Amino acid sequence: MAPLPPEELYTLAPDVPDVRDAVLVEMLDGFIDAGGARRLARDQLLAGGASVLVATFDVDLLFDYRARRPPMMFVEDHWASYDAPRLDVRLLTDADGTGFLLLSGPEPDVMWERFAAAVEQLVTRLGVRLSVGTNAIPMAVPHTRPVGITAHGSRPDLLAGHVPWVGTVQVPGSASGLLEFRLGAAGHDALGFAVHVPHYLAQAAYPAAAETLLRAVGGAAGLRFDVEPLAKAAEEAATTVTALVEQSEDLAELVRGLEAQYDAFVESREGSAALPSADEIGAELERFLAEQMGKPEEPS
């Protein structure tokens, strides 16, 4: 049986508007997303107004229904609804009315290479000028310091102003990471941002990270997003976390230790007082992913 060509994985919507030179923002569900930062950021983008469907991926070919069972509603004596997973590209506008594309939905369970090839084909067909991926990772950092961010991309000049946090590290693969890798190899400009979420808050909503993520994406893409709701939510969350820390001496001691480590790292930026090692980061990601096993996913 011949391999399925990339164009068989998606369908372009009728009368697709001209989106040449638009930016494609990738916000797939299914990999890490500490503090729900990517989800919160995506929800904020979608709350900005109506969107226009540009392309739809064939979820039946990419989704493992038994591993991530979509929710169904049963009412008394019948099935009332089915929340089908959706993986698509939509055209949205930022606060200034500038259009951009949003790739969202569940991370494919299979056919990552063909999915990446299909997205690359869409990028070429639509004339996308830049692709920006998003992520949120648990890190041994304190909530009392600015949210850190790891930037990565297909060309060094795309990362101007961003200082690396780690050297070489092996982490679990993702469709998002592969997509950036393949787009870069094909000659397309692609970059991504992973915000750092305090590991002791990774299971709770952390809007400060979502705000930082949108600011980073907007800065790289030349877009302006309304982050005021996230900023307000971040202030409220900070108040709650401060109260929790004051009630626990163990947690307070942990935060003080992380503050000292963070401050020393920022001062040196040369490794002797660095944040967690590559092995520690990889182990933290593995632990976080293990904790997610068995949890129902947020509907797309």
Coordinates of N, CA and C in Angstrom, one line a residue, residues 87-247:
L87 N -8.9 19.4 14.5 CA -7.6 19.8 14.2 C -7.6 20.7 13.0
D88 N -7.4 22.0 13.1 CA -7.6 22.8 12.0 C -6.7 24.1 12.0
V89 N -6.7 24.8 10.9 CA -6.1 26.1 10.8 C -7.1 27.2 10.6
R90 N -7.1 28.2 11.4 CA -8.1 29.3 11.3 C -7.4 30.6 11.2
L91 N -8.1 31.5 10.5 CA -7.6 32.9 10.4 C -8.2 33.8 11.5
L92 N -7.4 34.4 12.3 CA -7.9 35.3 13.3 C -7.2 36.7 13.1
T93 N -7.6 37.6 13.9 CA -7.0 39.0 13.8 C -6.5 39.4 15.2
D94 N -5.4 40.2 15.2 CA -4.9 40.6 16.5 C -5.6 41.9 16.9
A95 N -5.1 42.6 17.9 CA -5.8 43.8 18.4 C -5.8 45.0 17.5
D96 N -4.9 44.9 16.5 CA -4.9 46.0 15.4 C -5.5 45.6 14.1
G97 N -6.2 44.4 14.1 CA -6.9 43.9 12.9 C -6.0 43.2 12.0
T98 N -4.7 42.9 12.3 CA -3.8 42.2 11.5 C -4.1 40.7 11.5
G99 N -4.3 40.0 10.4 CA -4.6 38.6 10.3 C -3.4 37.7 10.6
F100 N -3.7 36.6 11.3 CA -2.7 35.6 11.5 C -3.4 34.2 11.5
L101 N -2.7 33.2 11.4 CA -3.2 31.8 11.3 C -3.0 31.1 12.6
L102 N -3.9 30.3 13.1 CA -3.8 29.5 14.3 C -4.0 28.1 14.0
L103 N -3.0 27.3 14.2 CA -3.1 25.8 14.1 C -3.3 25.2 15.5
S104 N -4.5 24.7 15.7 CA -4.8 24.2 17.0 C -5.6 22.9 16.9
G105 N -5.7 22.2 18.1 CA -6.3 20.9 18.1 C -5.4 19.9 18.8
P106 N -5.8 18.6 18.8 CA -5.0 17.6 19.5 C -3.7 17.3 18.7
E107 N -2.6 17.1 19.4 CA -1.4 16.7 18.7 C -1.7 15.3 18.1
P108 N -1.3 15.1 16.8 CA -1.5 13.8 16.2 C -0.8 12.7 17.0
D109 N -1.5 11.6 17.1 CA -1.0 10.4 17.8 C -0.1 9.6 16.8
V110 N -0.3 9.7 15.5 CA 0.4 8.9 14.5 C 0.7 9.8 13.3
M111 N 1.5 9.3 12.4 CA 1.9 9.9 11.2 C 2.5 11.3 11.4
W112 N 3.4 11.5 12.3 CA 4.0 12.8 12.6 C 4.7 13.3 11.3
E113 N 5.4 12.5 10.6 CA 6.2 12.9 9.5 C 5.2 13.4 8.4
R114 N 4.1 12.7 8.1 CA 3.2 13.1 7.1 C 2.4 14.4 7.5
F115 N 2.2 14.5 8.8 CA 1.5 15.7 9.3 C 2.4 16.9 9.1
A116 N 3.7 16.7 9.5 CA 4.7 17.8 9.3 C 4.8 18.2 7.8
A117 N 4.8 17.2 7.0 CA 4.8 17.4 5.5 C 3.6 18.2 5.0
A118 N 2.4 17.8 5.6 CA 1.2 18.4 5.2 C 1.1 19.9 5.7
V119 N 1.6 20.2 6.9 CA 1.7 21.6 7.4 C 2.7 22.4 6.5
E120 N 3.8 21.8 6.2 CA 4.8 22.4 5.3 C 4.2 22.8 4.0
Q121 N 3.4 21.8 3.4 CA 2.7 22.1 2.2 C 1.7 23.2 2.3
L122 N 1.0 23.3 3.4 CA 0.1 24.4 3.6 C 0.8 25.7 3.7
V123 N 1.9 25.7 4.5 CA 2.8 26.9 4.6 C 3.2 27.5 3.3
T124 N 3.6 26.5 2.4 CA 4.0 26.9 1.0 C 2.8 27.4 0.2
R125 N 1.7 26.7 0.2 CA 0.5 27.1 -0.6 C -0.1 28.4 -0.1
L126 N -0.1 28.6 1.2 CA -0.7 29.8 1.7 C 0.2 31.0 1.7
G127 N 1.5 30.8 1.5 CA 2.5 31.9 1.6 C 2.8 32.4 3.0
V128 N 2.8 31.5 3.9 CA 3.1 31.9 5.3 C 4.6 32.3 5.4
R129 N 4.8 33.5 6.1 CA 6.2 34.0 6.2 C 6.9 33.5 7.4
L130 N 6.2 33.1 8.4 CA 6.8 32.7 9.7 C 5.9 31.7 10.4
S131 N 6.5 30.7 11.0 CA 5.7 29.8 11.9 C 6.3 29.9 13.3
V132 N 5.4 30.0 14.3 CA 5.8 30.2 15.7 C 5.1 29.1 16.5
G133 N 5.9 28.2 17.2 CA 5.4 27.2 18.0 C 5.3 27.7 19.5
T134 N 4.5 27.0 20.3 CA 4.4 27.4 21.7 C 4.4 26.2 22.6
N135 N 4.9 26.4 23.8 CA 5.0 25.3 24.8 C 5.1 26.0 26.2
A136 N 4.9 25.1 27.2 CA 5.1 25.6 28.6 C 5.7 24.4 29.4
I137 N 6.8 24.6 30.0 CA 7.5 23.5 30.6 C 7.8 23.7 32.1
P138 N 7.7 22.7 32.9 CA 7.9 22.8 34.4 C 9.4 23.0 34.6
M139 N 9.8 24.0 35.4 CA 11.2 24.3 35.7 C 11.4 24.6 37.2
A140 N 12.6 24.4 37.7 CA 12.8 24.7 39.1 C 13.1 26.2 39.2
V141 N 12.1 27.0 39.1 CA 12.2 28.4 39.2 C 11.1 28.9 40.2
P142 N 11.3 30.1 40.8 CA 10.4 30.6 41.7 C 9.3 31.5 41.1
H143 N 8.1 31.5 41.6 CA 7.0 32.3 41.1 C 7.2 33.8 41.4
T144 N 8.2 34.1 42.2 CA 8.4 35.5 42.6 C 9.4 36.2 41.7
R145 N 9.8 35.6 40.6 CA 10.7 36.2 39.6 C 10.0 36.2 38.3
P146 N 10.5 37.0 37.3 CA 9.8 37.1 36.0 C 9.8 35.7 35.4
V147 N 8.7 35.5 34.6 CA 8.6 34.2 33.9 C 9.7 34.1 32.8
G148 N 10.5 33.1 32.9 CA 11.5 32.9 31.9 C 11.0 32.2 30.7
I149 N 11.8 32.2 29.6 CA 11.3 31.7 28.4 C 12.5 31.1 27.6
T150 N 12.4 30.0 27.0 CA 13.4 29.4 26.1 C 12.9 29.6 24.7
A151 N 13.8 30.2 23.9 CA 13.5 30.5 22.5 C 14.3 29.6 21.6
H152 N 13.8 29.1 20.5 CA 14.5 28.2 19.6 C 14.0 28.5 18.2
G153 N 14.8 28.3 17.2 CA 14.4 28.5 15.9 C 15.3 28.0 14.8
S154 N 14.8 28.1 13.5 CA 15.6 27.6 12.4 C 16.7 28.5 12.0
R155 N 16.8 29.7 12.4 CA 17.9 30.6 12.1 C 18.3 31.4 13.4
P156 N 19.5 31.6 13.7 CA 19.9 32.3 14.9 C 19.4 33.8 14.9
D157 N 19.3 34.4 13.8 CA 18.8 35.8 13.8 C 17.4 36.0 14.2
L158 N 16.6 34.8 14.1 CA 15.2 34.9 14.5 C 15.1 35.0 16.1
L159 N 16.2 34.7 16.7 CA 16.2 34.7 18.2 C 16.9 35.8 18.9
A160 N 17.0 36.9 18.1 CA 17.7 38.1 18.7 C 17.1 38.6 20.0
G161 N 17.9 38.8 21.0 CA 17.5 39.3 22.3 C 17.1 38.2 23.3
H162 N 17.2 36.9 22.8 CA 16.9 35.8 23.7 C 18.2 35.1 24.1
V163 N 18.5 35.0 25.4 CA 19.7 34.3 25.9 C 19.3 32.9 26.3
P164 N 20.1 31.9 25.8 CA 19.8 30.5 26.1 C 19.8 30.2 27.6
W165 N 18.9 29.3 28.0 CA 18.9 28.9 29.4 C 19.6 27.6 29.7
V166 N 19.7 26.8 28.6 CA 20.3 25.4 28.8 C 21.2 25.2 27.6
G167 N 22.1 24.2 27.7 CA 22.9 23.8 26.6 C 22.3 22.7 25.8
T168 N 22.8 21.5 25.9 CA 22.3 20.4 25.1 C 21.4 19.5 26.1
V169 N 20.2 19.2 25.7 CA 19.3 18.4 26.5 C 18.5 17.5 25.6
Q170 N 18.3 16.3 26.0 CA 17.4 15.4 25.3 C 16.1 15.3 26.0
V171 N 15.0 15.5 25.3 CA 13.7 15.5 25.9 C 12.8 14.7 25.0
P172 N 11.6 14.3 25.6 CA 10.6 13.5 24.8 C 10.2 14.3 23.5
G173 N 10.1 13.6 22.4 CA 9.7 14.3 21.2 C 8.3 14.7 21.1
S174 N 8.0 15.7 20.2 CA 6.6 16.1 20.1 C 6.4 16.5 18.6
A175 N 5.1 16.5 18.2 CA 4.8 16.8 16.8 C 5.2 18.3 16.6
S176 N 5.0 19.1 17.6 CA 5.4 20.5 17.5 C 6.8 20.7 17.2
G177 N 7.7 20.0 18.0 CA 9.1 20.1 17.8 C 9.5 19.6 16.4
L178 N 8.9 18.5 16.0 CA 9.3 17.9 14.7 C 8.8 18.9 13.6
L179 N 7.7 19.5 13.8 CA 7.2 20.5 12.8 C 8.2 21.6 12.6
E180 N 8.7 22.2 13.7 CA 9.6 23.3 13.6 C 10.9 22.8 12.9
F181 N 11.3 21.6 13.3 CA 12.6 21.0 12.7 C 12.4 20.8 11.2
R182 N 11.3 20.2 10.7 CA 11.1 20.0 9.3 C 10.9 21.3 8.5
L183 N 10.2 22.2 9.1 CA 10.0 23.5 8.4 C 11.3 24.2 8.2
G184 N 12.2 24.2 9.2 CA 13.5 24.8 9.1 C 14.3 24.1 8.0
A185 N 14.3 22.8 8.0 CA 15.0 22.0 7.0 C 14.5 22.3 5.6
A186 N 13.2 22.6 5.4 CA 12.7 22.9 4.1 C 12.9 24.3 3.7
G187 N 13.6 25.1 4.5 CA 13.9 26.5 4.2 C 12.9 27.5 4.6
H188 N 12.0 27.1 5.5 CA 11.0 28.1 6.0 C 11.5 28.7 7.4
D189 N 11.1 29.9 7.6 CA 11.4 30.5 8.9 C 10.5 29.9 10.0
A190 N 11.0 29.4 11.0 CA 10.2 28.8 12.1 C 11.0 29.0 13.4
L191 N 10.2 29.3 14.4 CA 10.8 29.4 15.8 C 9.7 29.0 16.8
G192 N 10.1 28.9 18.0 CA 9.2 28.5 19.1 C 9.6 29.1 20.4
F193 N 8.6 29.1 21.3 CA 8.8 29.6 22.7 C 8.3 28.7 23.7
A194 N 9.1 28.4 24.7 CA 8.6 27.5 25.8 C 8.8 28.4 27.1
V195 N 7.6 28.7 27.7 CA 7.7 29.5 28.9 C 8.0 28.5 30.1
H196 N 8.7 29.1 31.1 CA 9.1 28.3 32.3 C 8.0 28.5 33.4
V197 N 7.4 27.4 33.8 CA 6.4 27.4 34.9 C 7.1 26.8 36.2
P198 N 7.0 27.5 37.3 CA 7.5 26.8 38.6 C 6.9 25.4 38.7
H199 N 7.9 24.5 38.9 CA 7.4 23.1 38.9 C 6.4 22.8 40.0
Y200 N 6.4 23.5 41.1 CA 5.4 23.3 42.2 C 4.0 23.9 41.8
L201 N 3.9 24.6 40.7 CA 2.7 25.1 40.2 C 2.3 24.6 38.9
A202 N 3.0 23.6 38.4 CA 2.8 23.1 37.0 C 1.4 22.5 36.8
Q203 N 0.8 22.0 37.9 CA -0.5 21.3 37.7 C -1.7 22.3 37.9
A204 N -1.4 23.5 38.2 CA -2.5 24.5 38.4 C -2.4 25.5 37.2
A205 N -3.5 26.2 37.0 CA -3.5 27.3 35.9 C -2.5 28.4 36.3
Y206 N -1.7 28.8 35.4 CA -0.6 29.8 35.7 C -0.7 30.9 34.6
P207 N -1.6 31.8 34.7 CA -1.8 32.8 33.7 C -0.6 33.7 33.4
A208 N 0.3 33.9 34.4 CA 1.4 34.7 34.1 C 2.3 34.1 33.0
A209 N 2.4 32.8 32.9 CA 3.1 32.2 31.8 C 2.4 32.4 30.5
A210 N 1.1 32.3 30.5 CA 0.3 32.5 29.3 C 0.5 33.9 28.8
E211 N 0.5 34.9 29.7 CA 0.7 36.3 29.3 C 2.1 36.4 28.6
T212 N 3.1 35.9 29.3 CA 4.5 35.9 28.7 C 4.6 35.3 27.4
L213 N 3.9 34.1 27.2 CA 3.9 33.4 26.0 C 3.3 34.3 24.8
L214 N 2.2 34.9 25.1 CA 1.6 35.7 24.0 C 2.4 37.0 23.7
R215 N 3.1 37.5 24.7 CA 3.9 38.7 24.5 C 5.1 38.3 23.6
A216 N 5.7 37.1 23.9 CA 6.8 36.6 23.1 C 6.4 36.3 21.6
V217 N 5.3 35.7 21.5 CA 4.8 35.3 20.1 C 4.5 36.6 19.4
G218 N 3.8 37.6 20.0 CA 3.5 38.8 19.4 C 4.7 39.6 19.0
G219 N 5.7 39.6 19.9 CA 6.9 40.3 19.6 C 7.7 39.8 18.4
A220 N 7.7 38.4 18.3 CA 8.4 37.8 17.1 C 7.6 37.9 15.8
A221 N 6.3 37.9 15.9 CA 5.5 37.9 14.7 C 5.0 39.3 14.3
G222 N 5.3 40.3 15.1 CA 4.8 41.6 14.7 C 3.3 41.8 14.9
L223 N 2.8 41.1 15.9 CA 1.4 41.1 16.2 C 1.2 41.7 17.6
R224 N 0.0 42.2 17.9 CA -0.3 42.8 19.2 C -1.6 42.1 19.7
F225 N -1.4 41.4 20.8 CA -2.5 40.6 21.4 C -3.0 41.3 22.7
D226 N -4.2 41.2 23.0 CA -4.8 41.7 24.2 C -4.5 40.8 25.3
V227 N -3.6 41.1 26.2 CA -3.2 40.3 27.3 C -3.7 40.8 28.6
E228 N -4.5 41.8 28.6 CA -4.9 42.4 29.9 C -5.7 41.4 30.7
P229 N -6.6 40.6 30.1 CA -7.3 39.6 31.0 C -6.3 38.6 31.6
L230 N -5.3 38.2 30.9 CA -4.3 37.3 31.5 C -3.5 38.0 32.6
A231 N -3.2 39.3 32.4 CA -2.4 40.0 33.4 C -3.2 40.1 34.7
K232 N -4.5 40.4 34.5 CA -5.3 40.5 35.7 C -5.4 39.2 36.4
A233 N -5.6 38.1 35.6 CA -5.7 36.8 36.2 C -4.4 36.4 36.9
A234 N -3.3 36.8 36.3 CA -2.0 36.5 36.9 C -1.8 37.2 38.3
E235 N -2.3 38.4 38.4 CA -2.2 39.2 39.7 C -3.1 38.4 40.7
E236 N -4.2 38.0 40.4 CA -5.1 37.2 41.3 C -4.4 35.9 41.7
A237 N -3.8 35.2 40.8 CA -3.2 34.0 41.1 C -2.0 34.2 42.0
A238 N -1.2 35.3 41.7 CA -0.1 35.6 42.6 C -0.5 35.8 44.0
T239 N -1.6 36.4 44.2 CA -2.1 36.7 45.6 C -2.4 35.4 46.3
T240 N -3.0 34.5 45.5 CA -3.4 33.1 46.1 C -2.2 32.3 46.4
V241 N -1.2 32.3 45.5 CA 0.1 31.6 45.8 C 0.8 32.1 47.0
T242 N 0.9 33.5 47.1 CA 1.6 34.1 48.2 C 1.0 33.7 49.5
A243 N -0.4 33.6 49.6 CA -1.0 33.2 50.8 C -0.7 31.7 51.1
L244 N -0.6 30.9 50.1 CA -0.3 29.5 50.3 C 1.1 29.3 50.8
V245 N 2.0 30.1 50.3 CA 3.4 30.0 50.7 C 3.5 30.4 52.2
E246 N 2.8 31.5 52.5 CA 2.9 32.0 53.9 C 2.3 31.0 54.9
Q247 N 1.5 30.0 54.5 CA 0.9 29.0 55.3 C 1.8 27.8 55.5

